[in-house]
Short mmCIF file of C-alpha atoms and ligand atoms in Angstrom, two decimals:
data_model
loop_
_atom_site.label_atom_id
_atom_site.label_comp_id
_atom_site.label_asym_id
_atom_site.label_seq_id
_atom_site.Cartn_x
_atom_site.Cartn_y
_atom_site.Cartn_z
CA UNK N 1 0.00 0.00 0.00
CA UNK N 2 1.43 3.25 -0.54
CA UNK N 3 -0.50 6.43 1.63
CA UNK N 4 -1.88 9.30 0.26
CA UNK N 5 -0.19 12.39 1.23
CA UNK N 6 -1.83 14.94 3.22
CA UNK N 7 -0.46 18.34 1.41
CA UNK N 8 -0.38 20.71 4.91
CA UNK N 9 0.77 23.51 2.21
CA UNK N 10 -1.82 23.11 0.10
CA UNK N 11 -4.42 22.82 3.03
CA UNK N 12 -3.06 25.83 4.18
CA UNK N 13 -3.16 27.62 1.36
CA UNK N 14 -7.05 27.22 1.02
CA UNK N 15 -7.78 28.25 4.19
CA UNK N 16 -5.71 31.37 3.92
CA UNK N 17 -7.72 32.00 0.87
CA UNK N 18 -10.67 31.89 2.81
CA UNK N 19 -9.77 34.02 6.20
CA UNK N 20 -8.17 36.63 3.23
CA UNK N 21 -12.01 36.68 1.77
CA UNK N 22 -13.03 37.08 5.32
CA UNK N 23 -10.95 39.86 6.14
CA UNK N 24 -11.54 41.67 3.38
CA UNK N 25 -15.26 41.27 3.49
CA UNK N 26 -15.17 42.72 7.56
CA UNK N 27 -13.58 45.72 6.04
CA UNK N 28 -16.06 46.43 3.83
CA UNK N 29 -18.80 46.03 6.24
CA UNK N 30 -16.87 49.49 8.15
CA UNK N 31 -14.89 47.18 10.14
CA UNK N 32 -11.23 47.29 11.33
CA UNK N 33 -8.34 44.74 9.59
CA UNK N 34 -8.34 41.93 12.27
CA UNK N 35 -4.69 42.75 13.94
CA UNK N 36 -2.47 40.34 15.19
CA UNK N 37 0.38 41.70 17.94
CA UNK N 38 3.13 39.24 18.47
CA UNK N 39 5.63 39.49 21.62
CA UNK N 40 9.25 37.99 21.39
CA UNK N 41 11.76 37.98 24.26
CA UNK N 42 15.58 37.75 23.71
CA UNK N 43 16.97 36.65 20.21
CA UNK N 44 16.62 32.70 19.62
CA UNK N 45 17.08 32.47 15.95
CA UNK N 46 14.34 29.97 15.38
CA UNK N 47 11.45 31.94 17.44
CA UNK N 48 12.39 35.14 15.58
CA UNK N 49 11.76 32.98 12.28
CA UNK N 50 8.33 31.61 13.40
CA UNK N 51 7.55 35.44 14.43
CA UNK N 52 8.69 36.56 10.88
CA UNK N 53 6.87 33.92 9.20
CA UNK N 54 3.48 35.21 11.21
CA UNK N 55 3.92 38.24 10.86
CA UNK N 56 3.95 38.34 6.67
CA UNK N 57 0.97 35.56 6.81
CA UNK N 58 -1.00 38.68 8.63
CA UNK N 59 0.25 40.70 6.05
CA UNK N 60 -0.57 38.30 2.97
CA UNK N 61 -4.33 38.08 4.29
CA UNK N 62 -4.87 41.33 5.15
CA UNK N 63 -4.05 41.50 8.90
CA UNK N 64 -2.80 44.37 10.35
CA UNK N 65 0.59 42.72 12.61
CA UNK N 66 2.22 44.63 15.44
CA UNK N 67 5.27 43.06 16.17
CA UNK N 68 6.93 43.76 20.06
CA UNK N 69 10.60 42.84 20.96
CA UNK N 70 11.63 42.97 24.13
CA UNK N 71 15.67 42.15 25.50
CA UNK N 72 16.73 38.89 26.32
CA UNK N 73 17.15 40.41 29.82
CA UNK N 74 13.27 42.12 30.14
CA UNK N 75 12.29 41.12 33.80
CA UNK N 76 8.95 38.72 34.58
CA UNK N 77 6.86 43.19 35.28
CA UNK N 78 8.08 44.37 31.75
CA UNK N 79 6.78 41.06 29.64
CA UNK N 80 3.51 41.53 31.62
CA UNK N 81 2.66 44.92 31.47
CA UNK N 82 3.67 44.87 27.55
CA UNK N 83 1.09 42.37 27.13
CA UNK N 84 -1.65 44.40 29.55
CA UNK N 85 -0.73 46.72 27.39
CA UNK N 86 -2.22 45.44 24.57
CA UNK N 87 -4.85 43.72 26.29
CA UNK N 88 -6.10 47.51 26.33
CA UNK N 89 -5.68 48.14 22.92
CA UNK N 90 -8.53 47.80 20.61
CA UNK N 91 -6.11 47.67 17.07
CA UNK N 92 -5.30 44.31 18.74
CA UNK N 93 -7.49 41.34 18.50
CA UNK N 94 -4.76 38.51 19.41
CA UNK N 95 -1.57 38.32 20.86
CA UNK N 96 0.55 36.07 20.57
CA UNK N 97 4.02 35.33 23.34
CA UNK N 98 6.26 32.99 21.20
CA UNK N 99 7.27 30.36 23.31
CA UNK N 100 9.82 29.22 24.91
CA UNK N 101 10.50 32.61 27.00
CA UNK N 102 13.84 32.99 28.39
CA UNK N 103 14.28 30.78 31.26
CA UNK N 104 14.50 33.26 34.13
CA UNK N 105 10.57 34.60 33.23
CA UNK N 106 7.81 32.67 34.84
CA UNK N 107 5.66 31.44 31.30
CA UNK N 108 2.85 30.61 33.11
CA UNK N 109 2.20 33.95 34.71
CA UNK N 110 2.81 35.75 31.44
CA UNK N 111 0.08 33.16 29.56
CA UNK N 112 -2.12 33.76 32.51
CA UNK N 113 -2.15 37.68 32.04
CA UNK N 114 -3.28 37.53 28.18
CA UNK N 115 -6.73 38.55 28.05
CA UNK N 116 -8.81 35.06 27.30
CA UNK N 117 -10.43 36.74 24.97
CA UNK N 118 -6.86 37.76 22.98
CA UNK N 119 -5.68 34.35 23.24
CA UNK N 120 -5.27 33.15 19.96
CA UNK N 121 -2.24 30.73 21.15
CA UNK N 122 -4.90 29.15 23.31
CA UNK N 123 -2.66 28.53 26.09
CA UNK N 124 -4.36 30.84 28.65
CA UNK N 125 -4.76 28.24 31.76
CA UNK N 126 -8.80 28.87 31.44
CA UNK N 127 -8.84 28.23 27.81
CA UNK N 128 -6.55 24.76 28.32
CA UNK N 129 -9.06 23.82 31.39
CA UNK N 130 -11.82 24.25 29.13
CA UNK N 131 -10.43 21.77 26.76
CA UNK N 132 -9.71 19.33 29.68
CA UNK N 133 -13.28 19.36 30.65
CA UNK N 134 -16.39 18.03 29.02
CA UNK N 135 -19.07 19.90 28.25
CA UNK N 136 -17.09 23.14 28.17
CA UNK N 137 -15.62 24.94 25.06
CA UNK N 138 -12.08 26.72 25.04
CA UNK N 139 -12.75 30.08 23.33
CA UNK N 140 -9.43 29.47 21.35
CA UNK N 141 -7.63 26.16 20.88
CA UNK N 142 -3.67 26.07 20.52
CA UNK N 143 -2.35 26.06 16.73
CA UNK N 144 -0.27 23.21 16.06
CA UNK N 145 -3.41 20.72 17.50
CA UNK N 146 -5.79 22.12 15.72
CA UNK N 147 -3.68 22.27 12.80
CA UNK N 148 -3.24 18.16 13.26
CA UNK N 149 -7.36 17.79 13.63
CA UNK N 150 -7.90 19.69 10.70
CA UNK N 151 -5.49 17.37 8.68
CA UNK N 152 -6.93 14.48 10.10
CA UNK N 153 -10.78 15.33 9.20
CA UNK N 154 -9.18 16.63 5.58
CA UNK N 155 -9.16 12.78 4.71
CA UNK N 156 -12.07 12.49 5.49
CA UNK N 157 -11.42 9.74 7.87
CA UNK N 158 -14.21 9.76 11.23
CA UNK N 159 -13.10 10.17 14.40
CA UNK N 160 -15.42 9.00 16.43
CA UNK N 161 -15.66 5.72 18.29
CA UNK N 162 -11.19 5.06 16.25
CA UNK N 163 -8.30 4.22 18.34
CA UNK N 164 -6.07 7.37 18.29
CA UNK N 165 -2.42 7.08 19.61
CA UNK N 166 -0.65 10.38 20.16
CA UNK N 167 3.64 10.29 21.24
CA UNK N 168 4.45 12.75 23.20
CA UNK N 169 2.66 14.82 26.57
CA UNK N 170 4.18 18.24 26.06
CA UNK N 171 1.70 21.44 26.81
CA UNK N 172 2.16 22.40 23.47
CA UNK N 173 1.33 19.75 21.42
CA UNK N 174 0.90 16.25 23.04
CA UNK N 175 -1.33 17.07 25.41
CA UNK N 176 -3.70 19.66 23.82
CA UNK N 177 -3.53 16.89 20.64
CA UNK N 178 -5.19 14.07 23.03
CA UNK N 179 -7.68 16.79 24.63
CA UNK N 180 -9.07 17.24 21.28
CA UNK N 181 -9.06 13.52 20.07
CA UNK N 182 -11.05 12.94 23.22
CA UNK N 183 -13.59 15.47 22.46
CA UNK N 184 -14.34 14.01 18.69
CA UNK N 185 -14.86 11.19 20.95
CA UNK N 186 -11.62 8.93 19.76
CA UNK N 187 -10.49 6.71 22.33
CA UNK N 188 -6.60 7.83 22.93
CA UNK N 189 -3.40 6.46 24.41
CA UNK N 190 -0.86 9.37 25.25
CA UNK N 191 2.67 8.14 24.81
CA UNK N 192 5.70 9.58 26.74
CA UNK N 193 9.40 8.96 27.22
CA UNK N 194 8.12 6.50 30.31
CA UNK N 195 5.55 4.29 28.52
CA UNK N 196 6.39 0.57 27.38
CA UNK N 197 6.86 -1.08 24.11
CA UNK N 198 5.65 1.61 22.11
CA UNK N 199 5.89 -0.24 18.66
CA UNK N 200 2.72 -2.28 19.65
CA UNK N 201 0.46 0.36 20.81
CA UNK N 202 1.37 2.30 17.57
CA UNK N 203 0.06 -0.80 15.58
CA UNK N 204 -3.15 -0.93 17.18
CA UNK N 205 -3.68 3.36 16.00
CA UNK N 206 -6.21 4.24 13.29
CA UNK N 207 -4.82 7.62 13.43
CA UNK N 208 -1.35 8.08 14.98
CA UNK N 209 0.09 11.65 16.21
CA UNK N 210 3.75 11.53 16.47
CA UNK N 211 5.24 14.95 18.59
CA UNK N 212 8.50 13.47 20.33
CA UNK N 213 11.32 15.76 18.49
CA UNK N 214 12.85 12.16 17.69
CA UNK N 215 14.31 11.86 14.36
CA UNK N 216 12.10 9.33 12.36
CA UNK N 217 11.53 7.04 15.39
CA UNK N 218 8.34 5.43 14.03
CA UNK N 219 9.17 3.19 11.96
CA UNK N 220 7.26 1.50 8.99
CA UNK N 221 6.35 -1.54 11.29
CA UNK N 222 5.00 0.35 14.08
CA UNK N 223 1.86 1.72 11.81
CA UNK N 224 -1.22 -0.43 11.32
CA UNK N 225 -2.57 -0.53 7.74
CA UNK N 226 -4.55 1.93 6.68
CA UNK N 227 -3.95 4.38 9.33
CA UNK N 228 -3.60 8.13 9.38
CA UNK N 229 -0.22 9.47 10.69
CA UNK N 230 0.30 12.93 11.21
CA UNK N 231 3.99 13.68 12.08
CA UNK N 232 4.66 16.99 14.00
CA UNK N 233 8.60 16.30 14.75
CA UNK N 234 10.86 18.93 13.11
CA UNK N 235 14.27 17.77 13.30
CA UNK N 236 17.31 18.76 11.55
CA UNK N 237 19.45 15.79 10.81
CA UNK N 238 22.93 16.02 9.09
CA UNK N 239 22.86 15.26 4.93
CA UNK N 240 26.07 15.93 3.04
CA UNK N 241 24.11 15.99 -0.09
CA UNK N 242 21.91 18.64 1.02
CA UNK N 243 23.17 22.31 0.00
CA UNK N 244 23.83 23.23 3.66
CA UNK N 245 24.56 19.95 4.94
CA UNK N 246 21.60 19.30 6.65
CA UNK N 247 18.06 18.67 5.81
CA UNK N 248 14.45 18.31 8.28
CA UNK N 249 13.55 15.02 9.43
CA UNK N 250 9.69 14.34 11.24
CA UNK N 251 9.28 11.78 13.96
CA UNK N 252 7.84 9.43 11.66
CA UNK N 253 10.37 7.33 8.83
CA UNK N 254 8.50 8.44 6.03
CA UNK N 255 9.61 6.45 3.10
CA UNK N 256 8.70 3.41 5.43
CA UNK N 257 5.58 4.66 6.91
CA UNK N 258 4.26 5.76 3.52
CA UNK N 259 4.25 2.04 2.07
CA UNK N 260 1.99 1.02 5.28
CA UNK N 261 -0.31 3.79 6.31
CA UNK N 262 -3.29 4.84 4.36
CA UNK N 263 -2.55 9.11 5.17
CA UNK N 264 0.90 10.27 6.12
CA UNK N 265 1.44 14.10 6.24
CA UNK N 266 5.31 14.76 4.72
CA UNK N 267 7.80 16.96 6.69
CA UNK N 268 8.46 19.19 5.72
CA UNK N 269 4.78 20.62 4.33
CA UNK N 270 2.31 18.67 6.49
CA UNK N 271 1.43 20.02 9.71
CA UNK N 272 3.89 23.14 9.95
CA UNK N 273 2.19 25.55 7.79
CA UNK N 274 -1.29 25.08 9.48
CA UNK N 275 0.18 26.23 13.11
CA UNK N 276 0.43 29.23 10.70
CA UNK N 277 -2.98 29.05 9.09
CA UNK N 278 -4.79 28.13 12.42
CA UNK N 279 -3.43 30.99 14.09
CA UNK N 280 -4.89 33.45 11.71
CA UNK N 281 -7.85 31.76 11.77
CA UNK N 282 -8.32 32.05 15.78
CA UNK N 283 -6.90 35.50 15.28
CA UNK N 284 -9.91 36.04 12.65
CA UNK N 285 -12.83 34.61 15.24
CA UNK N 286 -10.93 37.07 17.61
CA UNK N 287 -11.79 40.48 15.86
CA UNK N 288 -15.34 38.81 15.16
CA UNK N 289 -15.74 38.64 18.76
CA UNK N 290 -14.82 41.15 19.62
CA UNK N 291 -16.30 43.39 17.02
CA UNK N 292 -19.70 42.02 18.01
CA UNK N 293 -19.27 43.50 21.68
P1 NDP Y 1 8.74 18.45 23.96
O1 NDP Y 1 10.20 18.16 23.99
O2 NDP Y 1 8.17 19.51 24.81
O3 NDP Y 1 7.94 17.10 24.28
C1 NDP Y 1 8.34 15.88 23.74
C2 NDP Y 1 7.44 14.78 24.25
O4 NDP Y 1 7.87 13.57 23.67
C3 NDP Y 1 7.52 14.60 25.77
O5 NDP Y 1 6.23 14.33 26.28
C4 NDP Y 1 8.43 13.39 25.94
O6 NDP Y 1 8.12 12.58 27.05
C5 NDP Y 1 8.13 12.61 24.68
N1 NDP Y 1 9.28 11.80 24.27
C6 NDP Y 1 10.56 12.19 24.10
N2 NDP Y 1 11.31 11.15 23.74
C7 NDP Y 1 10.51 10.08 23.67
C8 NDP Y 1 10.72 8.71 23.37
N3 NDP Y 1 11.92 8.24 23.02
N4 NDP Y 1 9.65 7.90 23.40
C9 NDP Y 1 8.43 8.35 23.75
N5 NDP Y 1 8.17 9.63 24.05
C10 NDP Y 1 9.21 10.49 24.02
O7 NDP Y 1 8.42 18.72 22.41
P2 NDP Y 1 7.18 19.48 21.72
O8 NDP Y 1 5.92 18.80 22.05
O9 NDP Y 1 7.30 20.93 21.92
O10 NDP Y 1 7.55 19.20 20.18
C11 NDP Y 1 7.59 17.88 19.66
C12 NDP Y 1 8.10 17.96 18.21
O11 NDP Y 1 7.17 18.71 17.45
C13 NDP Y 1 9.43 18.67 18.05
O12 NDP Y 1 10.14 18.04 16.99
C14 NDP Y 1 9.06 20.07 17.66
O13 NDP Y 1 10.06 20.70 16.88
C15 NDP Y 1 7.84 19.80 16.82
N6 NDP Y 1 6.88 20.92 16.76
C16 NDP Y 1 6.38 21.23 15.54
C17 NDP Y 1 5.46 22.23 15.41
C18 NDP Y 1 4.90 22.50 14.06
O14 NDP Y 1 4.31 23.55 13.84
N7 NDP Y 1 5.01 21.56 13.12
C19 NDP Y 1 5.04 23.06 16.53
C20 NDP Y 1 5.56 22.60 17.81
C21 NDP Y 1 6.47 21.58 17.89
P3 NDP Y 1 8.24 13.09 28.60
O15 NDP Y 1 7.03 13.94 28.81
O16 NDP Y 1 8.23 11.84 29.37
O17 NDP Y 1 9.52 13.86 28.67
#
């Protein structure tokens, strides 16, 4: 059997379309540009790409972006009063802290002071509860999760009532992955660095999530026939043959996995550019919100 490929860029790509003809259509109704502000502490090279990389997707649907940069040295009272900051302004619909912070501020306090209704990273503590309990509905889901549901569902492939396995427990992805699985009522297994024989409880997934930061650690005989794999991992992995001597790598071995599952996303193009997409998106249903106050 050889899987058909989920295209995240082409995915992507559509739904940009579709928040750009959204945009534009809340403008001409009198409206403001939804506006997206976006908060980086200190100068990690790969956060200031992912900030770059948001920052022109606002721009390329129509989103106003306000982009904040604070030292590598700002103290735990200067992150959080930039961000009450712009919990007051009304040009700003989302914000967005791009994680990790450097290690001497306290993450959880600066999550906790984003206005829920701003929260278009979904990590606000309320908005995570909400997805932990049933019943309840987060206002704003985290990106790269939602990003992996809305692959999943692309295939057309039904949740409900299937055996989802998902590597990896992180607050990012792993866990905010199986919250969602559980609430299109999959039955999941969450994986960590602790759990046992992990090659058999991948066979038994219908829809496998892979989000260790392992490079291609599933291997073709861990997936069951059929299945949908969606591979998160973004690793860089030395190749001599590549122009700059290194190429990315997901969790998943994809030439094997490809000749047993029935869905495998590639990396990269599969689930990266819809942390993008999804992010405009929430940051869309933010200025809709908020415009109807
Ligand atoms: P973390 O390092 O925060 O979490 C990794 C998780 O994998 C942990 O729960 C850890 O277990 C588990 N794990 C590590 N090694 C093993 C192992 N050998 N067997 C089983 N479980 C293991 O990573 P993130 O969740 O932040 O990211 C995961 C991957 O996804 C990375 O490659 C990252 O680059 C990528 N990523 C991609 C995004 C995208 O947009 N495509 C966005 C975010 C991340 P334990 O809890 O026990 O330590």
């Amino acid at each position: 059997m050889t899987a058909q490929i989920i295209d995240g860029n082409a995915v992507a790509d559509k739904l940009r379309l579709e928040i750009a003809a959204e945009a534009a259509a809340m403008v001409a109704q009198g409206l403001p540009k939804p506006g997206l502000a976006t908060v980086l502490v200190g100068e990690n090279p790969a956060s200031q790409v992912y900030v770059r990389m948001k920052r022109k997707n606002c721009e390329e649907v129509g989103f106003d972006s306000f982009g904040h940069y604070l030292p590598e040295n700002a103290t735990q009272e200067e992150v959080e009063t930039l961000v009450r900051g712009l919990n007051a302004d009304p040009k700003v619909n989302g914000i967005l802290v791009q994680l990790p912070l450097p290690a001497h501020l306290n993450e959880e306090r600066v999550l906790s002071a984003i206005s829920i209704e701003k929260d278009v990273d979904g990590f606000h503590p309320i908005n995570i509860g909400r997805l932990a309990q049933k019943g309840r509905e987060s206002l704003f889901v985290p990106c790269t999760p939602d990003g992996c549901i809305y692959l999943v569902e692309q295939t057309g492939f039904n949740l409900k009532g299937a055996n989802a396995v998902v590597l990896g427990r992180s607050n990012i992805v792993g866990m905010p992955v199986a919250l969602l699985l559980v609430k299109r009522d999959a039955t999941v297994t969450i994986c960590h660095s602790r759990s046992k024989d992990l090659p058999a409880i991948c066979r038994e997934a219908d829809v496998l999530i892979a989000a260790v930061g392992r490079a291609e650690m599933v291997r073709g005989d861990w997936i069951k026939p059929g299945a949908v794999v969606i591979d998160v991992g973004i690793n860089q992995v030395d190749d001599p043959t590549a122009k700059r001597g290194h190429r990315l790598v997901g969790d998943v071995c994809f030439n094997e996995a490809k000749e047993v599952a029935g869905w495998i996303t590639p990396v990269p193009g599969g689930v990266g550019p819809m942390t993008r997409a999804m992010l405009l998106r929430n940051t869309l249903r933010a200025a809709k919100i908020q415009a109807n106050r």
